[in-house]
Amino acid sequence: NSATLSFSRTGRGLFTRDEIRQLMQIEFERAARYSYPIACMLIQVDHLAQLQTVHGHESKEEVLMNVVELVKGATRAGDLLGYVVDDRLVAVIPHTPPEAAKGLAQRLLVEARQLGFEVAGRTIRVTLSIGLSHTQDPGATSFGTLERVAEEGVSVADQSGGDRCVQTELYQLYERERVPVSRQDIEELLARAEGMGYRQR
């Protein structure tokens, strides 16, 4: 199911969405423990539903997968963890402070505009709406909070016409959202993840 395609750090193998979110939570906790920054990015391709309606499912998938490759190509090797769900990309980029994350988002906006798709003799213009969050805000108390702040950013970007990146800074509005995971579950997940190329720092 391509709608829940997960990409690991090396691109080898597929995790489930829940496994990816657990790995993201583990990365969040490690970042808090060792005091390094993490950026969370939610990326939506503008007008993707209309693209599917007019040009079919394959065109939509081609655009979406090209944007995934764009994100993977723009981040450092070994520094990306993410998944695609509901036609949106969720990416966690460790060791990335807010300003660097904003620069990365701006680069993705520019590169997306340069993606040219020819469908039935027409060129399709690709633009993105990006929501950003980061661990440097005192209100960033859980990975769930990062996700929700990024979601809010995408909503604002989308409602403002798309082709932009938004950081809402509304961390304090969201409560901690931790899904309890047993230590054994985490150990098993990490063992599987390391077999697929995920490396703890």
PDB file of C-alpha atoms in Angstrom:
ATOM      1  CA  ASN A   1       0.000   0.000   0.000  1.00  0.00           C
ATOM      2  CA  SER A   2       1.872   3.040  -1.261  1.00  0.00           C
ATOM      3  CA  ALA A   3      -0.176   5.387   0.910  1.00  0.00           C
ATOM      4  CA  THR A   4       1.635   4.041   3.971  1.00  0.00           C
ATOM      5  CA  LEU A   5       5.032   3.536   2.351  1.00  0.00           C
ATOM      6  CA  SER A   6       7.787   3.956   4.925  1.00  0.00           C
ATOM      7  CA  PHE A   7      11.355   4.811   4.084  1.00  0.00           C
ATOM      8  CA  SER A   8      14.153   3.853   6.422  1.00  0.00           C
ATOM      9  CA  ARG A   9      17.438   5.711   6.738  1.00  0.00           C
ATOM     10  CA  THR A  10      19.036   3.638   3.997  1.00  0.00           C
ATOM     11  CA  GLY A  11      15.939   3.224   1.849  1.00  0.00           C
ATOM     12  CA  ARG A  12      16.103  -0.551   2.340  1.00  0.00           C
ATOM     13  CA  GLY A  13      12.978  -2.254   3.570  1.00  0.00           C
ATOM     14  CA  LEU A  14       9.623  -0.995   4.721  1.00  0.00           C
ATOM     15  CA  PHE A  15       8.538  -0.249   8.267  1.00  0.00           C
ATOM     16  CA  THR A  16       4.925   0.127   9.261  1.00  0.00           C
ATOM     17  CA  ARG A  17       3.721   3.598  10.154  1.00  0.00           C
ATOM     18  CA  ASP A  18       3.474   2.667  13.840  1.00  0.00           C
ATOM     19  CA  GLU A  19       7.036   1.317  13.858  1.00  0.00           C
ATOM     20  CA  ILE A  20       8.330   4.497  12.239  1.00  0.00           C
ATOM     21  CA  ARG A  21       6.505   6.617  14.807  1.00  0.00           C
ATOM     22  CA  GLN A  22       8.040   4.541  17.613  1.00  0.00           C
ATOM     23  CA  LEU A  23      11.506   5.034  16.108  1.00  0.00           C
ATOM     24  CA  MET A  24      10.800   8.758  15.889  1.00  0.00           C
ATOM     25  CA  GLN A  25       9.807   8.810  19.554  1.00  0.00           C
ATOM     26  CA  ILE A  26      13.017   6.931  20.446  1.00  0.00           C
ATOM     27  CA  GLU A  27      15.007   9.495  18.415  1.00  0.00           C
ATOM     28  CA  PHE A  28      13.147  12.316  20.199  1.00  0.00           C
ATOM     29  CA  GLU A  29      13.998  10.885  23.627  1.00  0.00           C
ATOM     30  CA  ARG A  30      17.648  10.387  22.660  1.00  0.00           C
ATOM     31  CA  ALA A  31      17.851  13.980  21.400  1.00  0.00           C
ATOM     32  CA  ALA A  32      16.482  15.220  24.726  1.00  0.00           C
ATOM     33  CA  ARG A  33      18.967  13.066  26.632  1.00  0.00           C
ATOM     34  CA  TYR A  34      22.021  14.125  24.604  1.00  0.00           C
ATOM     35  CA  SER A  35      20.886  17.691  23.900  1.00  0.00           C
ATOM     36  CA  TYR A  36      20.935  17.715  20.114  1.00  0.00           C
ATOM     37  CA  PRO A  37      18.250  19.329  17.949  1.00  0.00           C
ATOM     38  CA  ILE A  38      15.694  17.540  15.792  1.00  0.00           C
ATOM     39  CA  ALA A  39      13.487  19.008  13.081  1.00  0.00           C
ATOM     40  CA  CYS A  40      10.159  17.508  12.095  1.00  0.00           C
ATOM     41  CA  MET A  41       8.773  18.277   8.662  1.00  0.00           C
ATOM     42  CA  LEU A  42       5.333  17.516   7.240  1.00  0.00           C
ATOM     43  CA  ILE A  43       5.189  17.906   3.472  1.00  0.00           C
ATOM     44  CA  GLN A  44       2.063  18.015   1.343  1.00  0.00           C
ATOM     45  CA  VAL A  45       1.975  18.218  -2.452  1.00  0.00           C
ATOM     46  CA  ASP A  46      -0.456  20.995  -3.351  1.00  0.00           C
ATOM     47  CA  HIS A  47      -3.553  20.029  -5.355  1.00  0.00           C
ATOM     48  CA  LEU A  48      -2.627  16.338  -5.417  1.00  0.00           C
ATOM     49  CA  ALA A  49      -6.275  15.209  -5.223  1.00  0.00           C
ATOM     50  CA  GLN A  50      -7.143  17.265  -8.303  1.00  0.00           C
ATOM     51  CA  LEU A  51      -4.151  15.800 -10.113  1.00  0.00           C
ATOM     52  CA  GLN A  52      -5.483  12.301  -9.476  1.00  0.00           C
ATOM     53  CA  THR A  53      -8.990  13.287 -10.557  1.00  0.00           C
ATOM     54  CA  VAL A  54      -7.811  14.791 -13.831  1.00  0.00           C
ATOM     55  CA  HIS A  55      -4.863  12.569 -14.731  1.00  0.00           C
ATOM     56  CA  GLY A  56      -5.385   9.353 -12.751  1.00  0.00           C
ATOM     57  CA  HIS A  57      -3.840   7.522  -9.814  1.00  0.00           C
ATOM     58  CA  GLU A  58      -0.523   6.741 -11.549  1.00  0.00           C
ATOM     59  CA  SER A  59       0.216  10.424 -12.148  1.00  0.00           C
ATOM     60  CA  LYS A  60      -0.430  11.194  -8.499  1.00  0.00           C
ATOM     61  CA  GLU A  61       1.863   8.357  -7.379  1.00  0.00           C
ATOM     62  CA  GLU A  62       4.630   9.470  -9.748  1.00  0.00           C
ATOM     63  CA  VAL A  63       4.543  13.019  -8.370  1.00  0.00           C
ATOM     64  CA  LEU A  64       4.431  11.805  -4.750  1.00  0.00           C
ATOM     65  CA  MET A  65       7.345   9.382  -5.165  1.00  0.00           C
ATOM     66  CA  ASN A  66       9.419  12.043  -6.913  1.00  0.00           C
ATOM     67  CA  VAL A  67       8.861  14.362  -3.954  1.00  0.00           C
ATOM     68  CA  VAL A  68       9.960  11.544  -1.595  1.00  0.00           C
ATOM     69  CA  GLU A  69      13.167  11.210  -3.618  1.00  0.00           C
ATOM     70  CA  LEU A  70      13.582  14.998  -3.525  1.00  0.00           C
ATOM     71  CA  VAL A  71      13.421  14.973   0.277  1.00  0.00           C
ATOM     72  CA  LYS A  72      15.809  12.032   0.543  1.00  0.00           C
ATOM     73  CA  GLY A  73      18.246  13.725  -1.827  1.00  0.00           C
ATOM     74  CA  ALA A  74      18.153  17.024   0.062  1.00  0.00           C
ATOM     75  CA  THR A  75      18.970  15.513   3.467  1.00  0.00           C
ATOM     76  CA  ARG A  76      22.230  14.053   4.687  1.00  0.00           C
ATOM     77  CA  ALA A  77      22.695  10.357   4.145  1.00  0.00           C
ATOM     78  CA  GLY A  78      21.808   8.502   7.315  1.00  0.00           C
ATOM     79  CA  ASP A  79      19.902  11.444   8.777  1.00  0.00           C
ATOM     80  CA  LEU A  80      16.344  10.815   7.693  1.00  0.00           C
ATOM     81  CA  LEU A  81      13.474   8.822   9.102  1.00  0.00           C
ATOM     82  CA  GLY A  82      10.005   9.066   7.646  1.00  0.00           C
ATOM     83  CA  TYR A  83       6.846   7.704   6.143  1.00  0.00           C
ATOM     84  CA  VAL A  84       4.076   8.641   3.753  1.00  0.00           C
ATOM     85  CA  VAL A  85       0.484   8.572   4.952  1.00  0.00           C
ATOM     86  CA  ASP A  86      -2.640  10.156   3.479  1.00  0.00           C
ATOM     87  CA  ASP A  87      -0.454  11.545   0.676  1.00  0.00           C
ATOM     88  CA  ARG A  88       1.683  13.494   3.133  1.00  0.00           C
ATOM     89  CA  LEU A  89       5.334  12.936   3.980  1.00  0.00           C
ATOM     90  CA  VAL A  90       6.437  12.994   7.592  1.00  0.00           C
ATOM     91  CA  ALA A  91      10.196  13.336   8.029  1.00  0.00           C
ATOM     92  CA  VAL A  92      12.362  13.574  11.136  1.00  0.00           C
ATOM     93  CA  ILE A  93      15.818  15.045  10.615  1.00  0.00           C
ATOM     94  CA  PRO A  94      18.142  14.695  13.636  1.00  0.00           C
ATOM     95  CA  HIS A  95      21.021  17.088  14.405  1.00  0.00           C
ATOM     96  CA  THR A  96      19.209  19.884  12.562  1.00  0.00           C
ATOM     97  CA  PRO A  97      18.568  23.223  14.330  1.00  0.00           C
ATOM     98  CA  PRO A  98      15.534  25.372  13.412  1.00  0.00           C
ATOM     99  CA  GLU A  99      17.340  27.726  11.018  1.00  0.00           C
ATOM    100  CA  ALA A 100      18.894  24.835   9.108  1.00  0.00           C
ATOM    101  CA  ALA A 101      15.483  23.134   8.913  1.00  0.00           C
ATOM    102  CA  LYS A 102      13.946  26.321   7.536  1.00  0.00           C
ATOM    103  CA  GLY A 103      16.709  26.516   4.929  1.00  0.00           C
ATOM    104  CA  LEU A 104      16.081  22.895   3.958  1.00  0.00           C
ATOM    105  CA  ALA A 105      12.342  23.583   3.593  1.00  0.00           C
ATOM    106  CA  GLN A 106      13.015  26.601   1.367  1.00  0.00           C
ATOM    107  CA  ARG A 107      15.313  24.476  -0.780  1.00  0.00           C
ATOM    108  CA  LEU A 108      12.590  21.826  -1.155  1.00  0.00           C
ATOM    109  CA  LEU A 109      10.070  24.478  -2.215  1.00  0.00           C
ATOM    110  CA  VAL A 110      12.440  25.700  -4.933  1.00  0.00           C
ATOM    111  CA  GLU A 111      13.379  22.214  -6.158  1.00  0.00           C
ATOM    112  CA  ALA A 112       9.745  21.054  -6.239  1.00  0.00           C
ATOM    113  CA  ARG A 113       8.894  23.917  -8.610  1.00  0.00           C
ATOM    114  CA  GLN A 114      11.597  22.594 -10.939  1.00  0.00           C
ATOM    115  CA  LEU A 115      10.015  19.148 -11.150  1.00  0.00           C
ATOM    116  CA  GLY A 116       8.446  18.941 -14.597  1.00  0.00           C
ATOM    117  CA  PHE A 117       5.761  16.374 -15.317  1.00  0.00           C
ATOM    118  CA  GLU A 118       4.328  15.888 -18.773  1.00  0.00           C
ATOM    119  CA  VAL A 119       0.862  14.328 -18.730  1.00  0.00           C
ATOM    120  CA  ALA A 120      -1.248  14.145 -21.894  1.00  0.00           C
ATOM    121  CA  GLY A 121       0.844  16.903 -23.457  1.00  0.00           C
ATOM    122  CA  ARG A 122       0.449  19.235 -20.489  1.00  0.00           C
ATOM    123  CA  THR A 123       3.163  20.269 -18.035  1.00  0.00           C
ATOM    124  CA  ILE A 124       2.127  19.878 -14.396  1.00  0.00           C
ATOM    125  CA  ARG A 125       3.582  22.394 -11.942  1.00  0.00           C
ATOM    126  CA  VAL A 126       4.438  20.953  -8.543  1.00  0.00           C
ATOM    127  CA  THR A 127       4.360  23.047  -5.379  1.00  0.00           C
ATOM    128  CA  LEU A 128       4.508  22.052  -1.723  1.00  0.00           C
ATOM    129  CA  SER A 129       2.985  23.084   1.579  1.00  0.00           C
ATOM    130  CA  ILE A 130       5.421  22.404   4.423  1.00  0.00           C
ATOM    131  CA  GLY A 131       4.846  22.491   8.168  1.00  0.00           C
ATOM    132  CA  LEU A 132       7.944  22.672  10.363  1.00  0.00           C
ATOM    133  CA  SER A 133       8.532  21.973  14.047  1.00  0.00           C
ATOM    134  CA  HIS A 134      11.640  21.476  16.157  1.00  0.00           C
ATOM    135  CA  THR A 135      12.843  20.413  19.573  1.00  0.00           C
ATOM    136  CA  GLN A 136      14.375  23.756  20.507  1.00  0.00           C
ATOM    137  CA  ASP A 137      11.053  25.157  21.734  1.00  0.00           C
ATOM    138  CA  PRO A 138      10.460  24.596  25.482  1.00  0.00           C
ATOM    139  CA  GLY A 139       6.949  23.349  24.665  1.00  0.00           C
ATOM    140  CA  ALA A 140       8.261  20.501  22.505  1.00  0.00           C
ATOM    141  CA  THR A 141       7.778  17.847  25.166  1.00  0.00           C
ATOM    142  CA  SER A 142       7.021  14.820  22.976  1.00  0.00           C
ATOM    143  CA  PHE A 143       7.208  13.625  19.415  1.00  0.00           C
ATOM    144  CA  GLY A 144       3.394  13.805  19.267  1.00  0.00           C
ATOM    145  CA  THR A 145       3.659  17.545  19.899  1.00  0.00           C
ATOM    146  CA  LEU A 146       6.168  17.930  17.047  1.00  0.00           C
ATOM    147  CA  GLU A 147       3.786  16.127  14.696  1.00  0.00           C
ATOM    148  CA  ARG A 148       0.813  18.279  15.665  1.00  0.00           C
ATOM    149  CA  VAL A 149       2.720  21.554  15.335  1.00  0.00           C
ATOM    150  CA  ALA A 150       3.913  20.467  11.867  1.00  0.00           C
ATOM    151  CA  GLU A 151       0.319  19.531  10.931  1.00  0.00           C
ATOM    152  CA  GLU A 152      -0.865  22.976  12.002  1.00  0.00           C
ATOM    153  CA  GLY A 153       1.853  24.528   9.835  1.00  0.00           C
ATOM    154  CA  VAL A 154       0.748  22.564   6.766  1.00  0.00           C
ATOM    155  CA  SER A 155      -2.864  23.621   7.322  1.00  0.00           C
ATOM    156  CA  VAL A 156      -1.854  27.287   7.486  1.00  0.00           C
ATOM    157  CA  ALA A 157       0.387  26.935   4.407  1.00  0.00           C
ATOM    158  CA  ASP A 158      -2.364  25.171   2.458  1.00  0.00           C
ATOM    159  CA  GLN A 159      -5.041  27.695   3.418  1.00  0.00           C
ATOM    160  CA  SER A 160      -2.674  30.497   2.377  1.00  0.00           C
ATOM    161  CA  GLY A 161      -2.434  29.123  -1.156  1.00  0.00           C
ATOM    162  CA  GLY A 162       0.385  26.603  -0.785  1.00  0.00           C
ATOM    163  CA  ASP A 163       3.942  26.828  -2.105  1.00  0.00           C
ATOM    164  CA  ARG A 164       5.241  27.925   1.301  1.00  0.00           C
ATOM    165  CA  CYS A 165       6.652  26.735   4.615  1.00  0.00           C
ATOM    166  CA  VAL A 166       5.028  27.651   7.931  1.00  0.00           C
ATOM    167  CA  GLN A 167       6.231  27.310  11.532  1.00  0.00           C
ATOM    168  CA  THR A 168       3.318  28.060  13.851  1.00  0.00           C
ATOM    169  CA  GLU A 169       5.207  27.835  17.181  1.00  0.00           C
ATOM    170  CA  LEU A 170       2.018  26.632  18.913  1.00  0.00           C
ATOM    171  CA  TYR A 171       3.816  24.016  21.003  1.00  0.00           C
ATOM    172  CA  GLN A 172       2.271  25.104  24.289  1.00  0.00           C
ATOM    173  CA  LEU A 173      -1.236  24.278  23.033  1.00  0.00           C
ATOM    174  CA  TYR A 174      -0.541  20.569  22.746  1.00  0.00           C
ATOM    175  CA  GLU A 175      -0.304  18.161  25.631  1.00  0.00           C
ATOM    176  CA  ARG A 176       2.264  15.417  25.857  1.00  0.00           C
ATOM    177  CA  GLU A 177       1.164  12.499  23.718  1.00  0.00           C
ATOM    178  CA  ARG A 178       3.224   9.468  24.475  1.00  0.00           C
ATOM    179  CA  VAL A 179       2.135   6.011  23.448  1.00  0.00           C
ATOM    180  CA  PRO A 180       3.372   3.605  26.143  1.00  0.00           C
ATOM    181  CA  VAL A 181       5.771   1.097  24.615  1.00  0.00           C
ATOM    182  CA  SER A 182       7.359  -1.706  26.616  1.00  0.00           C
ATOM    183  CA  ARG A 183      11.152  -1.946  26.813  1.00  0.00           C
ATOM    184  CA  GLN A 184      10.964  -5.371  25.143  1.00  0.00           C
ATOM    185  CA  ASP A 185       8.968  -3.937  22.242  1.00  0.00           C
ATOM    186  CA  ILE A 186      11.544  -1.174  21.832  1.00  0.00           C
ATOM    187  CA  GLU A 187      14.461  -3.612  21.892  1.00  0.00           C
ATOM    188  CA  GLU A 188      12.781  -5.823  19.278  1.00  0.00           C
ATOM    189  CA  LEU A 189      11.973  -2.820  17.118  1.00  0.00           C
ATOM    190  CA  LEU A 190      15.537  -1.500  17.316  1.00  0.00           C
ATOM    191  CA  ALA A 191      16.954  -4.920  16.463  1.00  0.00           C
ATOM    192  CA  ARG A 192      14.759  -5.079  13.385  1.00  0.00           C
ATOM    193  CA  ALA A 193      15.497  -1.464  12.510  1.00  0.00           C
ATOM    194  CA  GLU A 194      19.265  -1.961  12.725  1.00  0.00           C
ATOM    195  CA  GLY A 195      18.936  -4.928  10.385  1.00  0.00           C
ATOM    196  CA  MET A 196      17.312  -2.542   7.917  1.00  0.00           C
ATOM    197  CA  GLY A 197      20.015   0.102   8.176  1.00  0.00           C
ATOM    198  CA  TYR A 198      18.859   2.287  11.069  1.00  0.00           C
ATOM    199  CA  ARG A 199      21.776   3.248  13.284  1.00  0.00           C
ATOM    200  CA  GLN A 200      21.567   4.758  16.732  1.00  0.00           C
ATOM    201  CA  ARG A 201      24.074   7.516  17.374  1.00  0.00           C
TER     202      ARG A 201
END
